[in-house]
mmCIF file of C-alpha atoms in Angstrom:
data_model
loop_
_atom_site.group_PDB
_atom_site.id
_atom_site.type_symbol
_atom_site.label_atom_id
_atom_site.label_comp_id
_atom_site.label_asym_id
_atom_site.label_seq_id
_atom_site.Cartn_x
_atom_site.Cartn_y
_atom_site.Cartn_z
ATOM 1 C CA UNK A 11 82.095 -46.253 84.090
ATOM 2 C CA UNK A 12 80.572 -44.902 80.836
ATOM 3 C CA UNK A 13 76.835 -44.446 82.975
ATOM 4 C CA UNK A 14 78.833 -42.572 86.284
ATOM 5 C CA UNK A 15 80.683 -40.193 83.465
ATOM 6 C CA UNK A 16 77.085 -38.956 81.551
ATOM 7 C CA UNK A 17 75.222 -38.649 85.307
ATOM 8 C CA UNK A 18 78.314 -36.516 86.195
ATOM 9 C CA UNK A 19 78.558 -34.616 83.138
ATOM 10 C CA UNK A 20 74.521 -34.280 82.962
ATOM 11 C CA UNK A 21 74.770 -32.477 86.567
ATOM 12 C CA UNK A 22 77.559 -29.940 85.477
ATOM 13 C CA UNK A 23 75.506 -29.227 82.663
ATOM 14 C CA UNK A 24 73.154 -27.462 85.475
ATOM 15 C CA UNK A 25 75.069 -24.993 87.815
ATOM 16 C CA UNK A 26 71.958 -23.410 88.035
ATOM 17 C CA UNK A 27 68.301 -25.015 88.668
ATOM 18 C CA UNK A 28 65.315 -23.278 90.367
ATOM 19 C CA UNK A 29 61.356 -24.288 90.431
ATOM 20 C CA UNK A 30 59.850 -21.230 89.966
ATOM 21 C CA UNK A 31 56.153 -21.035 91.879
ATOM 22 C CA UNK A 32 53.090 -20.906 90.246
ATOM 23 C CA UNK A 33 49.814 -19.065 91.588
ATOM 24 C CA UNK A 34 46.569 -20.567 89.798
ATOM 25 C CA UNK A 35 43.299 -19.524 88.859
ATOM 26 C CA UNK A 36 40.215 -21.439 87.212
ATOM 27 C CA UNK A 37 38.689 -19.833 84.628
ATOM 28 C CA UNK A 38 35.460 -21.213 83.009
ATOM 29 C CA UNK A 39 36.159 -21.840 78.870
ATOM 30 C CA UNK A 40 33.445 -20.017 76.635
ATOM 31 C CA UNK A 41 31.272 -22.100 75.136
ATOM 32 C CA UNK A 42 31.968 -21.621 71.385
ATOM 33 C CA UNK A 43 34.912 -23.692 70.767
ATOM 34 C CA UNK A 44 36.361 -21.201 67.682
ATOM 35 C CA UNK A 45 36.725 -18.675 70.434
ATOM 36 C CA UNK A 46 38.562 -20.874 72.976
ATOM 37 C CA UNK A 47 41.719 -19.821 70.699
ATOM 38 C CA UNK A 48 41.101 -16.106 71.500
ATOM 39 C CA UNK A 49 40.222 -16.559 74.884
ATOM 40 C CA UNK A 50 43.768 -18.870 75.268
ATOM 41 C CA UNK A 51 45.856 -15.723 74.115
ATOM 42 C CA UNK A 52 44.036 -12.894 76.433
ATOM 43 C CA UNK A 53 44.194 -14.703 79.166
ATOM 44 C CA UNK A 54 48.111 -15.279 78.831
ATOM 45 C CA UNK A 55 48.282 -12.054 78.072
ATOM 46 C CA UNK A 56 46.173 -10.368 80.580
ATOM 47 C CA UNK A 57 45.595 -12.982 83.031
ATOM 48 C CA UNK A 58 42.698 -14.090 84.552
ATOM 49 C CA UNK A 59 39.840 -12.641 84.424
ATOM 50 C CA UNK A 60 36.876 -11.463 86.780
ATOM 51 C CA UNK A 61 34.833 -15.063 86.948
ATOM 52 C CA UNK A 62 37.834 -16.884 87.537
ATOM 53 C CA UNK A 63 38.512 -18.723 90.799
ATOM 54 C CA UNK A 64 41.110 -19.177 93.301
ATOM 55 C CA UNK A 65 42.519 -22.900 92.506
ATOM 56 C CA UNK A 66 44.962 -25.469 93.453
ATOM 57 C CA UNK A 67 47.377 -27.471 91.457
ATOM 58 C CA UNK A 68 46.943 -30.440 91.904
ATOM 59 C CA UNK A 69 43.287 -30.189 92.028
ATOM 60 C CA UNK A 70 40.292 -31.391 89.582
ATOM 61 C CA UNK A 71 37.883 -28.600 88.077
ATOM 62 C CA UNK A 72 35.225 -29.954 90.228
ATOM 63 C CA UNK A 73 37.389 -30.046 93.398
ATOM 64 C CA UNK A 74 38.137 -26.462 92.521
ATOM 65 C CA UNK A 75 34.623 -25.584 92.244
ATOM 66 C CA UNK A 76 33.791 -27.424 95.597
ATOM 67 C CA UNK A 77 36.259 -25.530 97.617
ATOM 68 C CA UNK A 78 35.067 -22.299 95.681
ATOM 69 C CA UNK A 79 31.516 -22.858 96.926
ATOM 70 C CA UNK A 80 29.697 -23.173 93.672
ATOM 71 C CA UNK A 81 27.294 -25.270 94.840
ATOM 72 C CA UNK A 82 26.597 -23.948 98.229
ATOM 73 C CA UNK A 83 28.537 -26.591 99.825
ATOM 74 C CA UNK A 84 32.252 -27.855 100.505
ATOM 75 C CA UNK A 85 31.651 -31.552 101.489
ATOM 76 C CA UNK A 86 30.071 -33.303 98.766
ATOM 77 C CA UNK A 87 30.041 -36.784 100.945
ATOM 78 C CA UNK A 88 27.683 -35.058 103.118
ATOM 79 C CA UNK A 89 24.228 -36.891 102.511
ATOM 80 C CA UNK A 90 23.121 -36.264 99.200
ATOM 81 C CA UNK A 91 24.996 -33.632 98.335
ATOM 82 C CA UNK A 92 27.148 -34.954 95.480
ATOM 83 C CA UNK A 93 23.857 -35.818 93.211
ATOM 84 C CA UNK A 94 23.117 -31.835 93.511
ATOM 85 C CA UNK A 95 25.968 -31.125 91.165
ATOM 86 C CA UNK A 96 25.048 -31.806 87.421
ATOM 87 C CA UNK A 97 26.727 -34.585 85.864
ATOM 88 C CA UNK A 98 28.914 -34.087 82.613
ATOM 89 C CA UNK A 99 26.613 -36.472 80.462
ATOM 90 C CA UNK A 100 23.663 -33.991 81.272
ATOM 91 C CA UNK A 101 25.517 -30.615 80.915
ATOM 92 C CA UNK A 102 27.433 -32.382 78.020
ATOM 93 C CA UNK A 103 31.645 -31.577 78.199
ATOM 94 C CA UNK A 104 31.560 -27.609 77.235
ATOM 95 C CA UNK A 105 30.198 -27.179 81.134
ATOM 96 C CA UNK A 106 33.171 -28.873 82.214
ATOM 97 C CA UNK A 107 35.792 -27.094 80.553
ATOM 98 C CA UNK A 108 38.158 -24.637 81.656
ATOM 99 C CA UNK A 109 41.125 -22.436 81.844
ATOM 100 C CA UNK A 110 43.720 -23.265 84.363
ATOM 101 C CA UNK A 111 45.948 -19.688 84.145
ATOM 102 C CA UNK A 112 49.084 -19.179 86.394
ATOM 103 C CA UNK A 113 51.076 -16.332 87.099
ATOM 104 C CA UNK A 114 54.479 -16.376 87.492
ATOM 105 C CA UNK A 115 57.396 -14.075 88.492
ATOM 106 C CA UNK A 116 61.168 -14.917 86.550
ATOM 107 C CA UNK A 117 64.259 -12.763 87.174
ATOM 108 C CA UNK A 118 65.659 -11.626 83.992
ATOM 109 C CA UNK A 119 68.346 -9.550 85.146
ATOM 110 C CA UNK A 120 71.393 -11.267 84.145
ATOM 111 C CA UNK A 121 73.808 -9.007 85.913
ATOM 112 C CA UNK A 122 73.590 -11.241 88.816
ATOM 113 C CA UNK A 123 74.437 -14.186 87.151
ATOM 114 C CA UNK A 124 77.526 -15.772 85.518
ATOM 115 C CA UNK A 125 78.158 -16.633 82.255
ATOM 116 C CA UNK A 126 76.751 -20.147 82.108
ATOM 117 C CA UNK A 127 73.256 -18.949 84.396
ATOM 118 C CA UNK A 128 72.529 -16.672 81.305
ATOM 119 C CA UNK A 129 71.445 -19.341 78.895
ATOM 120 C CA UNK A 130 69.153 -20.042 81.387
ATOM 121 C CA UNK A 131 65.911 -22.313 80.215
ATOM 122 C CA UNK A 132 62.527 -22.926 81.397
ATOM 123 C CA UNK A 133 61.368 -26.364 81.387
ATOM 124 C CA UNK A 134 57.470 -26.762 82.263
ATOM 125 C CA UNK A 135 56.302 -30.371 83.222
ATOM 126 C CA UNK A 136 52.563 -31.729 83.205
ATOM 127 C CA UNK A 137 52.890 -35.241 85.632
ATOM 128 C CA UNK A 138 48.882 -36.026 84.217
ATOM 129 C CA UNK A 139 45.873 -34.111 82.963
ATOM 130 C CA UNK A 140 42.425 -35.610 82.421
ATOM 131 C CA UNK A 141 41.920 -35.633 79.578
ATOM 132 C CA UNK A 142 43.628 -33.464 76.816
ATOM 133 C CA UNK A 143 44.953 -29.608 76.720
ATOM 134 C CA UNK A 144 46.139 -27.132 74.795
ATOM 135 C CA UNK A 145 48.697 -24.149 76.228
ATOM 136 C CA UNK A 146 49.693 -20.837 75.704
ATOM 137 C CA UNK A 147 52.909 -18.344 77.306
ATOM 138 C CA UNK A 148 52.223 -14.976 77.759
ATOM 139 C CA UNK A 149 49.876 -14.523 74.736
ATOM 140 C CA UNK A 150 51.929 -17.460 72.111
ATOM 141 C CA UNK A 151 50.545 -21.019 71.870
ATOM 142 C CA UNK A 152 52.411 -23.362 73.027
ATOM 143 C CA UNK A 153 53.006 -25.527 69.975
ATOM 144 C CA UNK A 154 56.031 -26.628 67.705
ATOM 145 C CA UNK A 155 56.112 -23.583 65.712
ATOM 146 C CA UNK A 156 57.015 -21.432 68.270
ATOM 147 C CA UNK A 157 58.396 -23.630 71.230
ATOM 148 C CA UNK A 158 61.002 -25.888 69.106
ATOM 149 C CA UNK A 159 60.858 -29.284 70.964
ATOM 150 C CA UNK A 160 57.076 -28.820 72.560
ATOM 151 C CA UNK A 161 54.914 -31.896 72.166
ATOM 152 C CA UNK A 162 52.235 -31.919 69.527
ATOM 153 C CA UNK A 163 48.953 -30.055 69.908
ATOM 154 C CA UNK A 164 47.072 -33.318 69.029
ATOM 155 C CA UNK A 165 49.093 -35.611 71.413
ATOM 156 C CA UNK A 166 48.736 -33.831 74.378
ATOM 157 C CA UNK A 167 45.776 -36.148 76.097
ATOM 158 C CA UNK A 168 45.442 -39.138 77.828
ATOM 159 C CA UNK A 169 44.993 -39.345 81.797
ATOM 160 C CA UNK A 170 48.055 -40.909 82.614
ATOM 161 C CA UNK A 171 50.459 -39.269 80.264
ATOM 162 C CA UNK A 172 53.481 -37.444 81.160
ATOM 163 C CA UNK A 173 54.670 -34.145 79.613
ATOM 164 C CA UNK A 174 57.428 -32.029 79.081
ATOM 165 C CA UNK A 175 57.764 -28.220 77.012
ATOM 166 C CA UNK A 176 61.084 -27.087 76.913
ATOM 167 C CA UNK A 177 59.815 -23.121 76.645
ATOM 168 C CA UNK A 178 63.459 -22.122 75.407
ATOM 169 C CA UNK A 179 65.765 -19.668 76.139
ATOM 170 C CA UNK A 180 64.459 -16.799 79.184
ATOM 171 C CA UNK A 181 65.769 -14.212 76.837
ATOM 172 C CA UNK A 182 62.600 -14.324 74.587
ATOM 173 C CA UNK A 183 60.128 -13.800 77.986
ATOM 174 C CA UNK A 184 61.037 -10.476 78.624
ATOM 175 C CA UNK A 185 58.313 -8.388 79.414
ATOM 176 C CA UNK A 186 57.682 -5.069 80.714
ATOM 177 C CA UNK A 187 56.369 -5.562 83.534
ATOM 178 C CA UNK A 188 59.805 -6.644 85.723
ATOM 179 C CA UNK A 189 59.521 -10.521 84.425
ATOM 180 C CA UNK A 190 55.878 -11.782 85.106
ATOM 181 C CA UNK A 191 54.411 -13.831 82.888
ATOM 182 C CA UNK A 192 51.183 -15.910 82.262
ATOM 183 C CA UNK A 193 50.484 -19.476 81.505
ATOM 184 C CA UNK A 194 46.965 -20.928 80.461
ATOM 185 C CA UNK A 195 46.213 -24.725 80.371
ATOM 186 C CA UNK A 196 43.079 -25.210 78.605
ATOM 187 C CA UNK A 197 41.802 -28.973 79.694
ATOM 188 C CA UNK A 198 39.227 -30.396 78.391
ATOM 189 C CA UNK A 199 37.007 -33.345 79.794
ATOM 190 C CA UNK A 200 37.244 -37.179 78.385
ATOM 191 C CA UNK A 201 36.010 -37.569 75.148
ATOM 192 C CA UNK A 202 33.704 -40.034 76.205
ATOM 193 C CA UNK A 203 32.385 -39.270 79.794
ATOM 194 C CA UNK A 204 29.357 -41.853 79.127
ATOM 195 C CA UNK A 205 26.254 -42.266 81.182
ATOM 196 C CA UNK A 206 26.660 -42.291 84.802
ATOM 197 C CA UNK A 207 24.313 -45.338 84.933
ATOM 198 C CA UNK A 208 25.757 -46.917 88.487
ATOM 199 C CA UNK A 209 27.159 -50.575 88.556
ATOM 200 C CA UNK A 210 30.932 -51.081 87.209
ATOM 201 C CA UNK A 211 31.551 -47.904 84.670
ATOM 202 C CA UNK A 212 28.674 -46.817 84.264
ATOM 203 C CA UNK A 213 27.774 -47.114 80.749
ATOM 204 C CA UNK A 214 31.557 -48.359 79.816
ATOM 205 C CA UNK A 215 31.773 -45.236 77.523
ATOM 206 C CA UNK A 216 34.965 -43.905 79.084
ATOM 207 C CA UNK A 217 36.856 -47.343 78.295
ATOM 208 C CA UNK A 218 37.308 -45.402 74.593
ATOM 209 C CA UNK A 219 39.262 -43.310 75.619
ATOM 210 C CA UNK A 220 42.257 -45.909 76.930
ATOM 211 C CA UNK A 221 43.147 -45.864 80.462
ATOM 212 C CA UNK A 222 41.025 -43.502 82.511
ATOM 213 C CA UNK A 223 39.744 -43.936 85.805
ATOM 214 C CA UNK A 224 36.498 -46.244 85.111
ATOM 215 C CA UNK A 225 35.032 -46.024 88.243
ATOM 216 C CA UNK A 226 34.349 -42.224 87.293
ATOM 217 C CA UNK A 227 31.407 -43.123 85.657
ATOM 218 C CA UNK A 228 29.970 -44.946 88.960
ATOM 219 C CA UNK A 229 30.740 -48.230 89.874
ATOM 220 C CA UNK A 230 28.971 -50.497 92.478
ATOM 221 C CA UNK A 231 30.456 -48.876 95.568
ATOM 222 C CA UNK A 232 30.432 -45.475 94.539
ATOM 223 C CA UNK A 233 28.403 -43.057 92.326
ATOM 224 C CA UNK A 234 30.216 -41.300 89.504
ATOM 225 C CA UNK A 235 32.199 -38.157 89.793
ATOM 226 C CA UNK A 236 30.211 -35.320 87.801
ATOM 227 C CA UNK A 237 33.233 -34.183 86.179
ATOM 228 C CA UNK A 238 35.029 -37.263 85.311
ATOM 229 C CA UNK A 239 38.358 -35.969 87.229
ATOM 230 C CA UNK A 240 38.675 -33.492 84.559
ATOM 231 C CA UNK A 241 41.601 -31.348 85.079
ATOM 232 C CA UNK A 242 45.128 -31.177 86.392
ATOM 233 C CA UNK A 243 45.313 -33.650 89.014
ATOM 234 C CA UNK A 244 49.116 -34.251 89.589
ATOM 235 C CA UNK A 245 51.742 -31.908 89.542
ATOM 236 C CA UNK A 246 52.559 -29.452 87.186
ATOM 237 C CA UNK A 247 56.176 -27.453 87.840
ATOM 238 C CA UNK A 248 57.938 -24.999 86.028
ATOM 239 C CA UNK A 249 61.923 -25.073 86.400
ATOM 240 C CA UNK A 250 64.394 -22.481 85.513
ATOM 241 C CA UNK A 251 67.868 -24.636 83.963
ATOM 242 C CA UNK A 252 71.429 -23.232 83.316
ATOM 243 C CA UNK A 253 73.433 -25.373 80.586
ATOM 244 C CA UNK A 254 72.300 -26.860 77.225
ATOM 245 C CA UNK A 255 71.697 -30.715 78.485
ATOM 246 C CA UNK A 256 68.705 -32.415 80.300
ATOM 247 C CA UNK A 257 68.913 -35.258 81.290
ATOM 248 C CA UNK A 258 65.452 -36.978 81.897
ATOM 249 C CA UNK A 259 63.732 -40.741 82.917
ATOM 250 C CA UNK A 260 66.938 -42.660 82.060
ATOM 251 C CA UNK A 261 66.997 -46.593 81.564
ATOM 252 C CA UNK A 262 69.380 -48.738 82.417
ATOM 253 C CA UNK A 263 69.524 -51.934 80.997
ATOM 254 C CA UNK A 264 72.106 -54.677 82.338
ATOM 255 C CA UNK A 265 73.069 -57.138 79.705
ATOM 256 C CA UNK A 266 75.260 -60.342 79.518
ATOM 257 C CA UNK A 267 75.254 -60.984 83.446
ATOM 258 C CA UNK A 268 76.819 -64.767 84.474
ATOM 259 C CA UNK A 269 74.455 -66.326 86.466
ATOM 260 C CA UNK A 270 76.047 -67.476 89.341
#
């Protein structure tokens, strides 16, 4: 009884909930990793720029590039295709990092809503990344300081981590330009893409970084991936919420159960 009256109170806590879509571009990161900062806030700001790319979420930087034509080619199984593409231990990880930026459109205009729908919240949700990022919202990082409840710069990595930034009340996005606003996800490649040496991980050097996808690195049936599956490969959504309680990955745990 006590679990059915928190579900029900959970969902009246939301009489309004909307995804909101997000269009992506790729954007390559410069180089010089005191800049990246700079680069993080103009292209929140501004949005993307004129190198970037049409990309898809979910979709690896070098699955991105692929379907871009970068390389002069969209099937990378074809022949030997895939060993034309420079591998991250020969570029080394700078080559391999970039900007994912989305644009997004969010009605602010509260005079269709009721009373509750105007302490509306956003509520942005990485499912994975490969391998760590850092984010910014229309020219602010994304960190504590700003976004109350946001994860920690430094924890944000790991390829199979989950995570959520509550972005706060809408009221603070307003912009001038009728509500659209810009999101960049700066992802950066494993710390430890090792050499891409065939047999079962290639060199093992990725195994440092906790779980990861080995077989990146080449295994014996397949040869490694140049990129190391850097990027956002699983979902990332953005969702508008009405109320002041979310409810998220609840447990229940059943205790003192006769055993018939």
């Amino acid at each position: 009884m006590i679990l059915h009256l928190l579900l029900l109170s959970s969902v009246l806590a939301f009489a309004y909930s909307e995804y909101i879509t997000l269009n992506w571009k790729l954007c390559p990161a410069v180089h010089d990793a005191n800049k990246r900062q700079e680069q993080g806030i103009l292209l929140s700001q501004a949005g993307p720029s004129a190198e970037c790319i049409p990309a898809s979420v979910p979709g690896t930087v070098l699955a991105n590039l692929i379907a871009n034509g970068t390389f002069g080619f969209q099937d990378p199984y074809f022949e030997t295709n895939l060993k034309k593409i420079p591998d991250i231990y020969t570029t080394g990880r700078d080559a391999w990092t970039f900007f994912y930026v989305a644009n997004f459109h969010i009605n602010n205009d509260n005079k269709s809503l009721d009373a509750e729908e105007t302490t509306r919240h956003a509520l942005l949700t990485l499912r994975s990344i490969n391998y760590k990022a850092e984010l910014w919202m229309d020219g602010v990082p994304v960190v504590p300081r700003y976004f109350p409840g946001v994860p920690d710069p430094s924890s944000v990595m790991g390829m199979f981590q989950r995570f959520t930034f509550p972005l706060g009340n809408l009221g603070q996005f307003e912009r001038s330009f009728d509500g659209r606003h810009f999101l960049a996800i700066l992802v950066h490649p494993p710390l430890h893409p090792g050499r891409p040496d065939g047999g079962q991980g290639g060199s093992h050097d990725l195994a440092k970084d906790g779980p990861v996808s080995q077989f990146t690195g080449g295994w014996d049936w397949i040869q490694a991936t140049p990129d190391r599956n850097t990027g956002l490969w699983d979902k990332v959504s953005l969702k508008v919420l009405s109320g002041s309680l979310h409810m998220h990955d609840p447990t229940v745990r059943i205790r003192n159960i006769d055993v018939l």
